[in-house]
Amino acid sequence: MAASASCISLVVLVALATVASAQLSPTFYDTSCPRALATIKSGVMAAVSTDPRMGASLLRLHFHDCFVQGCDASVLLSGMEQNALPNNGSLRGFGVIDSIKTQIEAICAQTVSCADILTVAARDSVVALGGPSWTVPLGRRDSIDANEAAANSDLPGPTSSRSDLELAFSNKGLNTVDMVALSGAHTIGQAQCGTFKDRIYNETNIDTTFATSLRANCPRSNGDGSLANLDTTTANTFDNAYYTNLMSQKGLLHSDQVLFNNDTTDNTVRNFASNPAAFSSAFTTAMIKMGNIAPKTGTQGQIRLSCSRVNS
């Protein structure tokens, strides 16, 4: 009885998730705010042209939003999730989203959610750095709360094992190929020394010259905030070089290199390294799936006037 009851519960959960994502539509703002997408794109393009790293920061912000109670802009609320260990002192891009929100409010008051702005901005960031584009389903609404505890428990970290990563992604309805593809977002952006220090001094599955070059700016005893490019070859271009780096044992984070370490994900890494189109296809598929994690729709949540706080 217990087993069949849990099966029924699972079916209901899946059905609810399907209904929620089905309510999202690429044309959601075509009538209510036809200039929304163009406004988001111009804001992202301007930010990335000034600071190429911002593209990676906005993409990461979306990821850290969706993995904690779904893509509901909870990560944008001041405090709470922002104070969680994976986020504190490392999340960036809030000002860019706030600026875009202000511009959109001026043309379509209380119409476009912060959750949708962040989802579209992630796509536009990838495009701005030379990556693929995809059609973003829209119609998410914003949460009225955030969950610091869930941010600490649900977000995979830089020291995660391959099985840890698979479990974290599986818990959000994303499979192993999705996980390897989304990890390819590390073809852009930078990481702080504190997140890879143990790897460059203590791990053996790392190119010796690569490790030595990183130690110069990341000493054993301090410098935790020093930055290094996640992709040493084309740091500001969204391409498939990340996977080639893994095959040369030049993954910056432990959680990067575990994807190519004589394990079950090696063949997927080889495929993405040799076939840019396969990577682009898998990445866009995974991004759409991630953007559909537990969205608030209809009358759920609210359309925040300011992304950093709930409406009074």
mmCIF file of C-alpha atoms in Angstrom:
data_model
loop_
_atom_site.group_PDB
_atom_site.id
_atom_site.type_symbol
_atom_site.label_atom_id
_atom_site.label_comp_id
_atom_site.label_asym_id
_atom_site.label_seq_id
_atom_site.Cartn_x
_atom_site.Cartn_y
_atom_site.Cartn_z
ATOM 1 C CA MET A 1 0.000 0.000 0.000
ATOM 2 C CA ALA A 2 2.743 2.432 1.002
ATOM 3 C CA ALA A 3 4.601 1.843 -2.251
ATOM 4 C CA SER A 4 1.541 2.431 -4.432
ATOM 5 C CA ALA A 5 0.631 5.522 -2.413
ATOM 6 C CA SER A 6 4.081 6.972 -2.987
ATOM 7 C CA CYS A 7 3.794 6.158 -6.696
ATOM 8 C CA ILE A 8 0.489 8.016 -6.832
ATOM 9 C CA SER A 9 2.078 10.974 -5.025
ATOM 10 C CA LEU A 10 4.914 11.010 -7.537
ATOM 11 C CA VAL A 11 2.487 10.927 -10.468
ATOM 12 C CA VAL A 12 0.547 13.841 -8.954
ATOM 13 C CA LEU A 13 3.767 15.830 -8.423
ATOM 14 C CA VAL A 14 4.901 15.220 -11.983
ATOM 15 C CA ALA A 15 1.453 16.165 -13.292
ATOM 16 C CA LEU A 16 1.480 19.399 -11.293
ATOM 17 C CA ALA A 17 4.959 20.266 -12.532
ATOM 18 C CA THR A 18 3.861 19.578 -16.116
ATOM 19 C CA VAL A 19 0.794 21.798 -15.715
ATOM 20 C CA ALA A 20 2.908 24.609 -14.269
ATOM 21 C CA SER A 21 5.483 24.516 -17.068
ATOM 22 C CA ALA A 22 2.727 24.175 -19.672
ATOM 23 C CA GLN A 23 1.359 27.517 -18.469
ATOM 24 C CA LEU A 24 4.613 29.185 -19.498
ATOM 25 C CA SER A 25 4.627 30.535 -23.046
ATOM 26 C CA PRO A 26 7.246 32.309 -25.209
ATOM 27 C CA THR A 27 4.521 34.777 -26.255
ATOM 28 C CA PHE A 28 3.398 35.621 -22.716
ATOM 29 C CA TYR A 29 4.316 39.329 -22.967
ATOM 30 C CA ASP A 30 3.597 39.844 -26.677
ATOM 31 C CA THR A 31 0.510 41.915 -25.904
ATOM 32 C CA SER A 32 1.037 43.096 -22.312
ATOM 33 C CA CYS A 33 4.657 44.261 -22.746
ATOM 34 C CA PRO A 34 5.906 43.802 -26.328
ATOM 35 C CA ARG A 35 9.188 45.636 -25.662
ATOM 36 C CA ALA A 36 10.129 43.506 -22.637
ATOM 37 C CA LEU A 37 12.539 41.110 -24.359
ATOM 38 C CA ALA A 38 14.305 43.853 -26.318
ATOM 39 C CA THR A 39 14.724 45.882 -23.126
ATOM 40 C CA ILE A 40 16.247 42.934 -21.267
ATOM 41 C CA LYS A 41 18.583 42.176 -24.169
ATOM 42 C CA SER A 42 19.870 45.741 -24.463
ATOM 43 C CA GLY A 43 20.493 45.876 -20.706
ATOM 44 C CA VAL A 44 22.436 42.623 -20.757
ATOM 45 C CA MET A 45 24.444 43.541 -23.845
ATOM 46 C CA ALA A 46 25.468 46.860 -22.282
ATOM 47 C CA ALA A 47 26.493 45.199 -19.004
ATOM 48 C CA VAL A 48 28.480 42.418 -20.696
ATOM 49 C CA SER A 49 30.239 44.808 -23.075
ATOM 50 C CA THR A 50 31.443 46.784 -20.047
ATOM 51 C CA ASP A 51 32.299 43.686 -17.977
ATOM 52 C CA PRO A 52 32.498 40.364 -19.879
ATOM 53 C CA ARG A 53 32.465 38.463 -16.574
ATOM 54 C CA MET A 54 28.947 39.776 -15.967
ATOM 55 C CA GLY A 55 27.606 37.293 -18.519
ATOM 56 C CA ALA A 56 28.748 34.391 -16.371
ATOM 57 C CA SER A 57 27.490 36.142 -13.228
ATOM 58 C CA LEU A 58 23.959 36.551 -14.603
ATOM 59 C CA LEU A 59 23.911 32.947 -15.816
ATOM 60 C CA ARG A 60 25.021 31.758 -12.368
ATOM 61 C CA LEU A 61 22.416 33.949 -10.681
ATOM 62 C CA HIS A 62 19.688 32.192 -12.687
ATOM 63 C CA PHE A 63 21.098 28.752 -11.809
ATOM 64 C CA HIS A 64 21.255 29.627 -8.101
ATOM 65 C CA ASP A 65 17.678 30.889 -8.285
ATOM 66 C CA CYS A 66 16.175 27.853 -9.995
ATOM 67 C CA PHE A 67 17.860 25.286 -7.730
ATOM 68 C CA VAL A 68 16.244 26.802 -4.622
ATOM 69 C CA GLN A 69 12.421 26.496 -4.602
ATOM 70 C CA GLY A 70 12.287 26.906 -8.374
ATOM 71 C CA CYS A 71 12.806 29.823 -10.793
ATOM 72 C CA ASP A 72 10.972 32.427 -8.710
ATOM 73 C CA ALA A 73 13.534 35.227 -8.184
ATOM 74 C CA SER A 74 13.884 34.271 -4.506
ATOM 75 C CA VAL A 75 17.658 34.707 -4.848
ATOM 76 C CA LEU A 76 17.124 38.386 -5.688
ATOM 77 C CA LEU A 77 15.475 39.177 -2.346
ATOM 78 C CA SER A 78 17.859 41.043 -0.037
ATOM 79 C CA GLY A 79 19.377 38.836 2.635
ATOM 80 C CA MET A 80 18.095 35.282 3.155
ATOM 81 C CA GLU A 81 19.371 33.109 0.247
ATOM 82 C CA GLN A 82 22.033 35.701 -0.496
ATOM 83 C CA ASN A 83 23.533 34.924 2.927
ATOM 84 C CA ALA A 84 23.832 31.188 2.215
ATOM 85 C CA LEU A 85 27.339 29.745 1.972
ATOM 86 C CA PRO A 86 27.257 29.097 -1.821
ATOM 87 C CA ASN A 87 26.062 32.678 -2.440
ATOM 88 C CA ASN A 88 27.573 34.983 0.150
ATOM 89 C CA GLY A 89 30.379 37.066 -1.293
ATOM 90 C CA SER A 90 30.239 35.431 -4.724
ATOM 91 C CA LEU A 91 26.891 36.216 -6.394
ATOM 92 C CA ARG A 92 26.990 39.238 -8.709
ATOM 93 C CA GLY A 93 24.682 40.981 -11.147
ATOM 94 C CA PHE A 94 21.922 42.209 -8.848
ATOM 95 C CA GLY A 95 22.446 45.798 -10.023
ATOM 96 C CA VAL A 96 22.092 44.783 -13.672
ATOM 97 C CA ILE A 97 18.777 43.039 -13.002
ATOM 98 C CA ASP A 98 17.564 45.995 -10.908
ATOM 99 C CA SER A 99 18.427 48.404 -13.722
ATOM 100 C CA ILE A 100 16.574 46.322 -16.309
ATOM 101 C CA LYS A 101 13.587 46.004 -13.961
ATOM 102 C CA THR A 102 13.466 49.809 -13.569
ATOM 103 C CA GLN A 103 13.481 50.257 -17.347
ATOM 104 C CA ILE A 104 10.711 47.704 -17.823
ATOM 105 C CA GLU A 105 8.571 49.180 -15.030
ATOM 106 C CA ALA A 106 8.734 52.505 -16.880
ATOM 107 C CA ILE A 107 7.150 50.997 -19.988
ATOM 108 C CA CYS A 108 4.951 48.233 -18.483
ATOM 109 C CA ALA A 109 4.135 48.784 -14.810
ATOM 110 C CA GLN A 110 3.940 45.625 -12.660
ATOM 111 C CA THR A 111 3.696 43.318 -15.663
ATOM 112 C CA VAL A 112 7.044 41.529 -16.101
ATOM 113 C CA SER A 113 8.326 39.413 -13.225
ATOM 114 C CA CYS A 114 11.864 39.519 -11.881
ATOM 115 C CA ALA A 115 11.950 35.728 -12.366
ATOM 116 C CA ASP A 116 11.334 36.124 -16.099
ATOM 117 C CA ILE A 117 13.828 38.985 -16.371
ATOM 118 C CA LEU A 118 16.508 36.798 -14.779
ATOM 119 C CA THR A 119 15.672 33.806 -17.003
ATOM 120 C CA VAL A 120 15.833 35.858 -20.195
ATOM 121 C CA ALA A 121 18.984 37.672 -19.002
ATOM 122 C CA ALA A 122 20.726 34.307 -18.570
ATOM 123 C CA ARG A 123 19.933 33.409 -22.188
ATOM 124 C CA ASP A 124 20.999 36.827 -23.458
ATOM 125 C CA SER A 125 24.261 36.573 -21.502
ATOM 126 C CA VAL A 126 25.157 33.339 -23.277
ATOM 127 C CA VAL A 127 24.336 34.899 -26.650
ATOM 128 C CA ALA A 128 26.332 38.053 -25.835
ATOM 129 C CA LEU A 129 29.436 35.911 -25.313
ATOM 130 C CA GLY A 130 29.050 33.982 -28.557
ATOM 131 C CA GLY A 131 26.951 31.062 -27.345
ATOM 132 C CA PRO A 132 23.715 29.563 -28.670
ATOM 133 C CA SER A 133 20.270 31.096 -28.359
ATOM 134 C CA TRP A 134 16.995 29.436 -27.419
ATOM 135 C CA THR A 135 13.359 30.343 -26.983
ATOM 136 C CA VAL A 136 12.507 31.104 -23.348
ATOM 137 C CA PRO A 137 9.048 30.114 -22.071
ATOM 138 C CA LEU A 138 7.657 33.035 -20.016
ATOM 139 C CA GLY A 139 4.995 33.736 -17.429
ATOM 140 C CA ARG A 140 6.815 33.052 -14.146
ATOM 141 C CA ARG A 141 5.785 35.034 -11.106
ATOM 142 C CA ASP A 142 7.941 36.118 -8.182
ATOM 143 C CA SER A 143 8.102 34.463 -4.781
ATOM 144 C CA ILE A 144 7.222 36.311 -1.600
ATOM 145 C CA ASP A 145 9.849 34.443 0.402
ATOM 146 C CA ALA A 146 13.318 32.920 0.138
ATOM 147 C CA ASN A 147 14.971 29.873 1.690
ATOM 148 C CA GLU A 148 18.519 30.179 3.010
ATOM 149 C CA ALA A 149 18.527 26.611 4.364
ATOM 150 C CA ALA A 150 17.561 25.187 0.959
ATOM 151 C CA ALA A 151 20.282 27.257 -0.718
ATOM 152 C CA ASN A 152 22.812 25.671 1.643
ATOM 153 C CA SER A 153 21.507 22.148 1.047
ATOM 154 C CA ASP A 154 20.401 22.078 -2.596
ATOM 155 C CA LEU A 155 23.139 23.937 -4.489
ATOM 156 C CA PRO A 156 26.076 21.766 -5.569
ATOM 157 C CA GLY A 157 29.459 23.146 -4.568
ATOM 158 C CA PRO A 158 33.000 23.319 -5.979
ATOM 159 C CA THR A 159 34.098 20.246 -4.018
ATOM 160 C CA SER A 160 31.118 18.083 -5.037
ATOM 161 C CA SER A 161 31.782 14.551 -6.280
ATOM 162 C CA ARG A 162 30.262 13.293 -9.518
ATOM 163 C CA SER A 163 27.622 11.348 -7.577
ATOM 164 C CA ASP A 164 26.878 14.439 -5.447
ATOM 165 C CA LEU A 165 26.353 16.428 -8.645
ATOM 166 C CA GLU A 166 24.134 13.780 -10.207
ATOM 167 C CA LEU A 167 21.959 13.652 -7.090
ATOM 168 C CA ALA A 168 21.646 17.458 -6.835
ATOM 169 C CA PHE A 169 20.595 17.710 -10.480
ATOM 170 C CA SER A 170 18.350 14.633 -10.348
ATOM 171 C CA ASN A 171 16.517 16.169 -7.392
ATOM 172 C CA LYS A 172 15.562 19.028 -9.728
ATOM 173 C CA GLY A 173 14.427 16.768 -12.571
ATOM 174 C CA LEU A 174 17.656 17.108 -14.556
ATOM 175 C CA ASN A 175 19.493 14.046 -15.868
ATOM 176 C CA THR A 176 23.214 13.317 -16.143
ATOM 177 C CA VAL A 177 23.543 14.743 -19.673
ATOM 178 C CA ASP A 178 21.799 17.914 -18.475
ATOM 179 C CA MET A 179 24.260 18.079 -15.596
ATOM 180 C CA VAL A 180 27.340 17.729 -17.799
ATOM 181 C CA ALA A 181 25.927 20.233 -20.304
ATOM 182 C CA LEU A 182 25.059 22.829 -17.656
ATOM 183 C CA SER A 183 28.509 22.413 -16.115
ATOM 184 C CA GLY A 184 29.748 23.676 -19.482
ATOM 185 C CA ALA A 185 28.624 27.132 -18.329
ATOM 186 C CA HIS A 186 32.094 27.149 -16.753
ATOM 187 C CA THR A 187 33.438 27.930 -20.204
ATOM 188 C CA ILE A 188 32.965 31.545 -19.035
ATOM 189 C CA GLY A 189 33.492 33.337 -15.737
ATOM 190 C CA GLN A 190 35.927 33.166 -12.863
ATOM 191 C CA ALA A 191 36.237 31.433 -9.514
ATOM 192 C CA GLN A 192 37.755 32.534 -6.225
ATOM 193 C CA CYS A 193 41.002 30.965 -5.043
ATOM 194 C CA GLY A 194 39.289 29.569 -1.945
ATOM 195 C CA THR A 195 37.109 27.334 -4.125
ATOM 196 C CA PHE A 196 40.028 25.607 -5.899
ATOM 197 C CA LYS A 197 42.966 25.956 -3.481
ATOM 198 C CA ASP A 198 42.749 22.388 -2.204
ATOM 199 C CA ARG A 199 42.689 21.075 -5.776
ATOM 200 C CA ILE A 200 45.822 22.860 -6.987
ATOM 201 C CA TYR A 201 47.879 21.845 -3.945
ATOM 202 C CA ASN A 202 46.563 18.392 -3.068
ATOM 203 C CA GLU A 203 44.941 16.679 -6.039
ATOM 204 C CA THR A 204 46.786 14.495 -8.538
ATOM 205 C CA ASN A 205 44.380 14.511 -11.499
ATOM 206 C CA ILE A 206 45.510 17.983 -12.525
ATOM 207 C CA ASP A 207 47.994 19.122 -15.159
ATOM 208 C CA THR A 208 51.205 20.025 -13.304
ATOM 209 C CA THR A 209 51.972 23.171 -15.304
ATOM 210 C CA PHE A 210 48.367 24.318 -14.916
ATOM 211 C CA ALA A 211 48.471 23.821 -11.140
ATOM 212 C CA THR A 212 51.800 25.639 -10.848
ATOM 213 C CA SER A 213 50.533 28.621 -12.824
ATOM 214 C CA LEU A 214 47.517 28.943 -10.524
ATOM 215 C CA ARG A 215 49.563 28.776 -7.320
ATOM 216 C CA ALA A 216 51.267 32.081 -8.137
ATOM 217 C CA ASN A 217 48.026 33.936 -7.500
ATOM 218 C CA CYS A 218 46.559 31.509 -4.975
ATOM 219 C CA PRO A 219 49.034 30.864 -2.133
ATOM 220 C CA ARG A 220 48.416 28.157 0.461
ATOM 221 C CA SER A 221 47.922 30.534 3.374
ATOM 222 C CA ASN A 222 45.802 33.424 2.060
ATOM 223 C CA GLY A 223 44.470 35.079 -1.104
ATOM 224 C CA ASP A 224 41.142 33.234 -1.021
ATOM 225 C CA GLY A 225 39.452 36.045 -2.930
ATOM 226 C CA SER A 226 41.908 36.036 -5.845
ATOM 227 C CA LEU A 227 40.247 35.153 -9.137
ATOM 228 C CA ALA A 228 41.151 32.688 -11.889
ATOM 229 C CA ASN A 229 39.407 31.988 -15.194
ATOM 230 C CA LEU A 230 37.309 28.820 -15.205
ATOM 231 C CA ASP A 231 38.327 28.323 -18.842
ATOM 232 C CA THR A 232 41.977 29.232 -19.393
ATOM 233 C CA THR A 233 41.798 29.096 -23.190
ATOM 234 C CA THR A 234 38.829 31.314 -24.165
ATOM 235 C CA ALA A 235 37.746 32.914 -20.894
ATOM 236 C CA ASN A 236 35.171 35.324 -22.326
ATOM 237 C CA THR A 237 33.791 33.201 -25.155
ATOM 238 C CA PHE A 238 30.950 30.736 -24.706
ATOM 239 C CA ASP A 239 32.242 27.631 -26.500
ATOM 240 C CA ASN A 240 33.035 23.976 -25.814
ATOM 241 C CA ALA A 241 36.660 24.523 -24.699
ATOM 242 C CA TYR A 242 35.660 23.635 -21.126
ATOM 243 C CA TYR A 243 35.414 19.978 -22.143
ATOM 244 C CA THR A 244 38.741 19.988 -23.962
ATOM 245 C CA ASN A 245 40.267 21.428 -20.800
ATOM 246 C CA LEU A 246 38.812 18.582 -18.732
ATOM 247 C CA MET A 247 40.384 16.041 -21.079
ATOM 248 C CA SER A 248 43.746 17.743 -20.451
ATOM 249 C CA GLN A 249 43.170 17.677 -16.664
ATOM 250 C CA LYS A 250 42.773 21.443 -16.625
ATOM 251 C CA GLY A 251 39.412 21.676 -14.887
ATOM 252 C CA LEU A 252 39.719 24.487 -12.351
ATOM 253 C CA LEU A 253 37.308 23.157 -9.736
ATOM 254 C CA HIS A 254 37.187 19.678 -8.236
ATOM 255 C CA SER A 255 33.534 19.557 -9.339
ATOM 256 C CA ASP A 256 34.659 20.232 -12.918
ATOM 257 C CA GLN A 257 37.357 17.569 -13.179
ATOM 258 C CA VAL A 258 35.175 14.827 -11.656
ATOM 259 C CA LEU A 259 33.218 14.869 -14.924
ATOM 260 C CA PHE A 260 36.281 13.454 -16.689
ATOM 261 C CA ASN A 261 38.054 11.157 -14.269
ATOM 262 C CA ASN A 262 37.676 7.584 -15.529
ATOM 263 C CA ASP A 263 33.990 7.613 -14.710
ATOM 264 C CA THR A 264 30.548 7.328 -16.276
ATOM 265 C CA THR A 265 30.466 10.892 -17.616
ATOM 266 C CA ASP A 266 33.747 10.636 -19.575
ATOM 267 C CA ASN A 267 32.040 9.777 -22.865
ATOM 268 C CA THR A 268 29.657 12.731 -22.626
ATOM 269 C CA VAL A 269 32.630 15.035 -22.051
ATOM 270 C CA ARG A 270 34.411 13.519 -25.082
ATOM 271 C CA ASN A 271 31.301 14.039 -27.199
ATOM 272 C CA PHE A 272 30.907 17.693 -26.206
ATOM 273 C CA ALA A 273 34.638 18.322 -26.681
ATOM 274 C CA SER A 274 34.625 16.984 -30.232
ATOM 275 C CA ASN A 275 31.163 18.160 -31.282
ATOM 276 C CA PRO A 276 30.290 21.824 -30.529
ATOM 277 C CA ALA A 277 26.809 21.366 -32.008
ATOM 278 C CA ALA A 278 26.072 18.479 -29.632
ATOM 279 C CA PHE A 279 27.085 20.641 -26.688
ATOM 280 C CA SER A 280 25.009 23.608 -27.852
ATOM 281 C CA SER A 281 21.965 21.396 -28.354
ATOM 282 C CA ALA A 282 22.304 19.699 -24.961
ATOM 283 C CA PHE A 283 22.978 23.006 -23.209
ATOM 284 C CA THR A 284 19.936 24.783 -24.629
ATOM 285 C CA THR A 285 17.724 21.777 -23.838
ATOM 286 C CA ALA A 286 19.010 21.702 -20.256
ATOM 287 C CA MET A 287 18.597 25.466 -19.813
ATOM 288 C CA ILE A 288 14.945 25.285 -20.864
ATOM 289 C CA LYS A 289 14.382 22.355 -18.490
ATOM 290 C CA MET A 290 16.097 24.218 -15.658
ATOM 291 C CA GLY A 291 14.024 27.336 -16.353
ATOM 292 C CA ASN A 292 10.901 25.202 -15.951
ATOM 293 C CA ILE A 293 11.729 24.055 -12.408
ATOM 294 C CA ALA A 294 8.689 24.746 -10.201
ATOM 295 C CA PRO A 295 7.659 28.107 -11.667
ATOM 296 C CA LYS A 296 5.011 30.145 -9.918
ATOM 297 C CA THR A 297 2.240 30.941 -12.407
ATOM 298 C CA GLY A 298 -1.300 32.269 -12.536
ATOM 299 C CA THR A 299 -2.153 33.847 -9.187
ATOM 300 C CA GLN A 300 0.798 32.369 -7.282
ATOM 301 C CA GLY A 301 3.331 34.784 -5.819
ATOM 302 C CA GLN A 302 3.353 38.327 -7.189
ATOM 303 C CA ILE A 303 4.962 40.609 -9.745
ATOM 304 C CA ARG A 304 7.488 42.452 -7.606
ATOM 305 C CA LEU A 305 7.860 46.189 -8.139
ATOM 306 C CA SER A 306 11.460 45.927 -6.935
ATOM 307 C CA CYS A 307 13.393 42.699 -7.386
ATOM 308 C CA SER A 308 15.142 43.001 -4.008
ATOM 309 C CA ARG A 309 12.005 43.125 -1.863
ATOM 310 C CA VAL A 310 8.427 41.891 -1.811
ATOM 311 C CA ASN A 311 5.609 44.354 -2.472
ATOM 312 C CA SER A 312 4.361 46.080 0.666
#
